[in-house]
Coordinates of C-alpha atoms in Angstrom, one line a residue:
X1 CA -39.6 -72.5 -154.8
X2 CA -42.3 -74.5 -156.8
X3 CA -40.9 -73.6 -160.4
X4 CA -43.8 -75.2 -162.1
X5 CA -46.5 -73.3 -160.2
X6 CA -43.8 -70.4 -161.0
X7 CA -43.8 -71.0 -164.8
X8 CA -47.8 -71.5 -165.0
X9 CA -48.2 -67.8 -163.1
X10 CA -45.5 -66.2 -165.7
X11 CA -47.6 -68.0 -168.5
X12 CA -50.6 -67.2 -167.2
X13 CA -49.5 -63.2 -167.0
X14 CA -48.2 -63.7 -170.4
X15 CA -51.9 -63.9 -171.4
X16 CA -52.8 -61.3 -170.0
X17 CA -50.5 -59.0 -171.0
X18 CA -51.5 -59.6 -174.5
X19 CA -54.7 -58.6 -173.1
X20 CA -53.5 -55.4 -171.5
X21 CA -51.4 -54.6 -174.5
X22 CA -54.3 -54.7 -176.8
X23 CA -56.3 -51.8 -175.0
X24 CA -52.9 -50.0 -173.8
X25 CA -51.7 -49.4 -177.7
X26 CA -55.4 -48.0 -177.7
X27 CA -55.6 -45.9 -174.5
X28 CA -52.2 -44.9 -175.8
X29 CA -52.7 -43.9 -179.6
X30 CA -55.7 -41.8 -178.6
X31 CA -53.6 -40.0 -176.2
X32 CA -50.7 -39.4 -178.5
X33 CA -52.9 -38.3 -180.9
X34 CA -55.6 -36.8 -180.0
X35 CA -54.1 -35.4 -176.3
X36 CA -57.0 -37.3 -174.8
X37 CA -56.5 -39.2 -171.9
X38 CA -59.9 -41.3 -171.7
X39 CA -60.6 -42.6 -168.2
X40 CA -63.5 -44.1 -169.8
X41 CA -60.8 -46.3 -172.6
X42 CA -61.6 -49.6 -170.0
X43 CA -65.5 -49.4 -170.0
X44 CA -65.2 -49.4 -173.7
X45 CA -63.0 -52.8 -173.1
X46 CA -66.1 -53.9 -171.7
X47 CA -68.8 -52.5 -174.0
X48 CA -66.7 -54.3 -176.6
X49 CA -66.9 -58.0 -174.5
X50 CA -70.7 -57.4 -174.2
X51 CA -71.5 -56.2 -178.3
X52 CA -70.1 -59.7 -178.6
X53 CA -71.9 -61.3 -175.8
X54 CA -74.9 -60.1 -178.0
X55 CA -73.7 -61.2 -181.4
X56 CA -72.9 -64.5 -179.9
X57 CA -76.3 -64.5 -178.4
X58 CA -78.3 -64.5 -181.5
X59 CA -76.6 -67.8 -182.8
X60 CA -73.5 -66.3 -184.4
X61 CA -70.2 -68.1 -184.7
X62 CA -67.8 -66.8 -181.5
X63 CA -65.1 -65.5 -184.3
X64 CA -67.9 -63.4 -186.2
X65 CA -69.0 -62.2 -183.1
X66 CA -65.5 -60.5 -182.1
X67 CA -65.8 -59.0 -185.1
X68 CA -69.4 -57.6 -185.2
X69 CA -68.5 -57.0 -181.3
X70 CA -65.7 -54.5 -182.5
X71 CA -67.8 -52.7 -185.2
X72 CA -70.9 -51.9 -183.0
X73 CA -68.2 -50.8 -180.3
X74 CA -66.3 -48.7 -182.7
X75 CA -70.0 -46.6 -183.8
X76 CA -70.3 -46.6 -180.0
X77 CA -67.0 -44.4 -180.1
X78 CA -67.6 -42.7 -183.6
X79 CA -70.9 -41.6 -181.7
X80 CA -69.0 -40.4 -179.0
X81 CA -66.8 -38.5 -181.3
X82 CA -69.1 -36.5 -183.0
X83 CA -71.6 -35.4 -179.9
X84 CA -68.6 -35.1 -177.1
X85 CA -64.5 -35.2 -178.3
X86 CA -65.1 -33.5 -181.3
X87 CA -66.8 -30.1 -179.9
X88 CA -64.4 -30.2 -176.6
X89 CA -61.4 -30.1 -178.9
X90 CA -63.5 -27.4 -181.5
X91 CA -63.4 -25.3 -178.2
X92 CA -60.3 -25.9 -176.9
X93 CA -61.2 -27.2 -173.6
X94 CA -58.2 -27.9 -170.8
X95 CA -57.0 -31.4 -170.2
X96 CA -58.9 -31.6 -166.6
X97 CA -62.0 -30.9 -168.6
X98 CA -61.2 -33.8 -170.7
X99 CA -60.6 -36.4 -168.3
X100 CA -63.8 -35.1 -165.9
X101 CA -65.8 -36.0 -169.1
X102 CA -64.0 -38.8 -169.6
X103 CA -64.6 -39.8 -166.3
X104 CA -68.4 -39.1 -166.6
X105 CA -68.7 -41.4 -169.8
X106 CA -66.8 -44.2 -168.2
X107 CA -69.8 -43.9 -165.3
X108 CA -72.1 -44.0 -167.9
X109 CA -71.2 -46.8 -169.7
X110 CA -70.7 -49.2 -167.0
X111 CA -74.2 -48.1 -165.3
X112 CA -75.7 -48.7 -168.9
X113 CA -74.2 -52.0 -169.0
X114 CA -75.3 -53.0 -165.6
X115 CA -79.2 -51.5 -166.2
X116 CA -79.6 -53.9 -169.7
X117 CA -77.5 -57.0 -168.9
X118 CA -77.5 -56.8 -164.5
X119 CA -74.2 -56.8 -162.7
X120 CA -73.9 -60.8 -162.4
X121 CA -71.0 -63.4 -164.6
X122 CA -71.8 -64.1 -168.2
X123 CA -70.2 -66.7 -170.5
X124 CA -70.3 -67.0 -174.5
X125 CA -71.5 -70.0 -176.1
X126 CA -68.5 -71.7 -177.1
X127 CA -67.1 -75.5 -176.6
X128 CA -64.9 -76.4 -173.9
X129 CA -61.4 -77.1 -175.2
X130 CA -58.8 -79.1 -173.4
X131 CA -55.7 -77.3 -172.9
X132 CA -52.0 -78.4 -173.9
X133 CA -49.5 -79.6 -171.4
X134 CA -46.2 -78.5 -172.3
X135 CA -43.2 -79.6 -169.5
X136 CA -45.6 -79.3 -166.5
X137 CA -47.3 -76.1 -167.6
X138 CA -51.0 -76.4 -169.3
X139 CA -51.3 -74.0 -171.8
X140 CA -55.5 -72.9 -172.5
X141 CA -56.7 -72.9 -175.4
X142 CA -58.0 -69.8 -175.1
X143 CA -54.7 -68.6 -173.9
X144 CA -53.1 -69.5 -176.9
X145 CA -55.6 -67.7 -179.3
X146 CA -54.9 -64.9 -177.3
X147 CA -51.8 -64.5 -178.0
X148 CA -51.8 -65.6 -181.4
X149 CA -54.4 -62.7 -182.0
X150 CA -52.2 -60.2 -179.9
X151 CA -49.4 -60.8 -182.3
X152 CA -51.0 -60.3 -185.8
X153 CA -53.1 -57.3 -184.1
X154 CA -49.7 -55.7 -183.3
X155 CA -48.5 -56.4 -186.7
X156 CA -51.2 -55.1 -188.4
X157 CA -50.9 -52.1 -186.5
X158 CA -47.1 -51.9 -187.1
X159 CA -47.7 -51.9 -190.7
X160 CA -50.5 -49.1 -190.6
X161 CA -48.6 -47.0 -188.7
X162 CA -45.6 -47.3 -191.1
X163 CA -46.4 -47.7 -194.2
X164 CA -50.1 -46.2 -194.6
X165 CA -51.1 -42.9 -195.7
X166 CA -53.5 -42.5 -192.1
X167 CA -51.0 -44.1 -190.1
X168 CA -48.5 -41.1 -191.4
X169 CA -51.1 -38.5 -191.1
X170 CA -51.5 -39.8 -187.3
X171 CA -47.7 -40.0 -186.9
X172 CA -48.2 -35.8 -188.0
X173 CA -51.1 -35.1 -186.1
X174 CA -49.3 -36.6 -183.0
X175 CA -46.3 -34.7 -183.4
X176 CA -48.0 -31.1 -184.1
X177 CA -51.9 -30.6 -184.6
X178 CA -51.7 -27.5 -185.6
X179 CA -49.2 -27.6 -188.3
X180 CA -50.6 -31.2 -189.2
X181 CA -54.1 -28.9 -190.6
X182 CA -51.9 -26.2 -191.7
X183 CA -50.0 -28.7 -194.4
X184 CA -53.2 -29.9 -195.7
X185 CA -54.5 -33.1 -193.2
X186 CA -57.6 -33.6 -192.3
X187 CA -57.6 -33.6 -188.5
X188 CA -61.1 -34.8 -188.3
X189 CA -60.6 -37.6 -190.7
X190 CA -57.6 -38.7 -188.4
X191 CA -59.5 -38.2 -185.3
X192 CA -61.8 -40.6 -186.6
X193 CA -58.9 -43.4 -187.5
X194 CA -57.3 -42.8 -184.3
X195 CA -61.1 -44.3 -182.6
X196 CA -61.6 -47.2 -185.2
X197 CA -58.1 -48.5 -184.5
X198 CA -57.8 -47.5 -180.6
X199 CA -61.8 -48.8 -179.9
X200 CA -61.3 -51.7 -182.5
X201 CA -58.3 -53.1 -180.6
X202 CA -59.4 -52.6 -177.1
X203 CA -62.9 -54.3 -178.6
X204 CA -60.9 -57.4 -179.7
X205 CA -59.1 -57.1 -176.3
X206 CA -62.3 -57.4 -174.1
X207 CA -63.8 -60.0 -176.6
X208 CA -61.0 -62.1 -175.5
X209 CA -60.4 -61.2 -172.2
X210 CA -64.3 -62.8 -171.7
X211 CA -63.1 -65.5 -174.0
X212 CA -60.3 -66.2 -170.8
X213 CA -62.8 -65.3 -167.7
X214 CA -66.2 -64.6 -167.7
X215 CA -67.9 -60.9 -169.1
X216 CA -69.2 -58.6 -166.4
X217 CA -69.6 -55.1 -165.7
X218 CA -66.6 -54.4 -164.3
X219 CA -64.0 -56.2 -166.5
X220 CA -62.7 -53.1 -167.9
X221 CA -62.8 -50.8 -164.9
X222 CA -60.2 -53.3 -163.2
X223 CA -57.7 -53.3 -166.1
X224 CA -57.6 -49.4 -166.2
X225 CA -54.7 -49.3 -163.8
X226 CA -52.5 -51.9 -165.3
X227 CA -53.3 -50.2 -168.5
X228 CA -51.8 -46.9 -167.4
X229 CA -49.4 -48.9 -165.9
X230 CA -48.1 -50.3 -169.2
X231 CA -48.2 -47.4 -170.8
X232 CA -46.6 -45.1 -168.1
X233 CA -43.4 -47.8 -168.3
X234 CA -43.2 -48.0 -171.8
X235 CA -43.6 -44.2 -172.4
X236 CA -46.6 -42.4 -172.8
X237 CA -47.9 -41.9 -176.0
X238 CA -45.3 -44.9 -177.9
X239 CA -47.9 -47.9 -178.7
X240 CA -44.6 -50.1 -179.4
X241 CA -43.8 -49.4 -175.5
X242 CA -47.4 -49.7 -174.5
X243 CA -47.2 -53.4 -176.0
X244 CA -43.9 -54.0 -174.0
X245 CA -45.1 -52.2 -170.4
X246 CA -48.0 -54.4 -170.9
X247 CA -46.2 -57.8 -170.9
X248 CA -44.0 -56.9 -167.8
X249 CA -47.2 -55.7 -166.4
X250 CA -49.1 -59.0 -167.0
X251 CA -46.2 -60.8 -165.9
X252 CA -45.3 -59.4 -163.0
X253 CA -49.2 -59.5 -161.6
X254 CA -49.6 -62.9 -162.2
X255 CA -45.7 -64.0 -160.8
X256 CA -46.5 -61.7 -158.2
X257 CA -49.7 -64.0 -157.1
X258 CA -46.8 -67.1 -156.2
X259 CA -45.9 -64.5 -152.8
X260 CA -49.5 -62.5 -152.7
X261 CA -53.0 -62.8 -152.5
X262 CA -54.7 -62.2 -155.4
X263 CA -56.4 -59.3 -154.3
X264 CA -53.0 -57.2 -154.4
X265 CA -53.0 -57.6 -158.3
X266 CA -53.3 -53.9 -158.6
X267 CA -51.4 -53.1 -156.1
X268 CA -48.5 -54.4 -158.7
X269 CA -49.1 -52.1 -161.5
X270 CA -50.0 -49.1 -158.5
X271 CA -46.3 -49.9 -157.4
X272 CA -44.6 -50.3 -161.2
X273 CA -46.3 -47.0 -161.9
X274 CA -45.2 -45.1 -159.5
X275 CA -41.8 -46.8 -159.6
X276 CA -41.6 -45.6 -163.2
X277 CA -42.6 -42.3 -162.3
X278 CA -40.3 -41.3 -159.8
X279 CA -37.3 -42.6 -161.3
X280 CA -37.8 -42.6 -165.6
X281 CA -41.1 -40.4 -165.7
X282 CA -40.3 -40.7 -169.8
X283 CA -40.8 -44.4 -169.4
X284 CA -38.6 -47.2 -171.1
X285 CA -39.4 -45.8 -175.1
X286 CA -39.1 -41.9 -176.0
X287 CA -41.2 -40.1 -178.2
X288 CA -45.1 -41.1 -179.8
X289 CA -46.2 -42.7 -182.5

């Protein structure tokens, strides 16, 4: 066994767990709150990759761009709230209702972003930077960032969760809606939180997943399984499992590469999923946020 081609693969999946973990917490806050299981949570991943692409385009600085990139995708998702969630949940619609509009708006998106920026590889304008060679394994630079950002993200998130007003309003929401608005919280106001923080993550997620690869169409649609992979293994609806499921899910994608093709990638997190499933359906964490 080559363990330095080993140790570069589990490095690599590192990476992109932090990249998974950033859009599972959000796939899996928007479910735990707002009992919405968006199909459509990895297009955004990609709508967030291209806002930047466009930021970075007119001349801004790569950092400002992830930012701007994560506001213009979050009014993306406020507008979305306001014309689609928001009336569905008014009128009570079923959970296959949901995702078959979820479903439709992940079409959407995707075919948008192929009609204005055409299915091919783009790149932002940054500098190349020479990665760091640590006992064999070469560490990006980008890579590093990445998971630099993952960590104060999740941080952040840990302390609005806990000790924020919203973040206890979502923790009530989550637990029961309808005696959340009976004690006086504003579901709506909460609805809206649970999209800035869920879109605003998986945003910064994309941003830096076409920091690591390239931006294209597609970038999001491919990370929707080990997404619901991560979250399914770290228990639906628990962001602090979410972040965990991701990192095994990463990992074990890219270690998994050392005995398979490439191609078989998903086939990982198809198997982990319905691994999990069949034998803890609750996944490794109980309970939501």
């Amino acid at each position: 066994m080559d363990l330095q081609l080993f140790s570069q693969l589990v490095v690599n999946g590192v990476a992109v767990g932090c990249i998974i973990a950033l859009s599972a917490v959000g796939l899996t806050i928007t479910y735990g709150v707002l009992r919405l299981v968006n199909f459509s949570h990895g297009d955004f991943l990609t709508v967030g990759a291209y806002m930047t692409l466009i930021a970075n385009g007119l001349g801004l600085n790569i950092w400002f761009s992830i930012v701007v990139g994560a506001v213009l995708a979050i009014a993306i998702a406020l507008i979305c709230e306001k014309l689609i969630w928001s009336p569905l949940r008014d009128a009570r619609a079923s959970m296959t209702t949901l995702i078959i509009v979820a479903i439709g708006l992940a079409l959407f998106l995707r075919n948008g972003v192929i009609l204005i920026w055409g299915g091919g590889n783009q790149s932002y304008d940054v500098p190349v930077a020479q990665a760091v060679e640590i006992l064999g394994v070469r560490l990006a630079y980008y890579q590093l960032l990445v998971i630099a950002l993952t960590t104060i993200a999740i941080v952040v998130l840990h302390y609005m969760l806990q000790r924020t007003k919203i973040g206890k309003a979502m923790r009530a929401v989550s637990d029961n809606i309808d005696l959340a608005r009976v004690s006086g919280i504003n579901v709506e106001r909460v609805a809206v939180w649970t999209w800035v923080i869920a879109i605003g993550m998986t945003a910064l997620g994309g941003s830096m997943y076409g920091l690591m690869t390239a931006v294209r169409p597609n970038m999001g649609w491919f990370l929707i399984l080990p997404m619901f992979a991560a979250i399914i293994l770290g228990g639906i609806g628990n962001p602090y499992g979410a972040i965990a499921g991701a990192l095994v899910t990463g990992i074990a994608q890219e270690a998994g590469t050392y005995w398979l093709p490439t191609a078989y990638k998903p086939a990982i997190a198809l198997v982990i999923m319905i691994v999990v499933l069949l034998f803890r359906p609750q996944g490794i964490f109980r309970g939501t946020i």
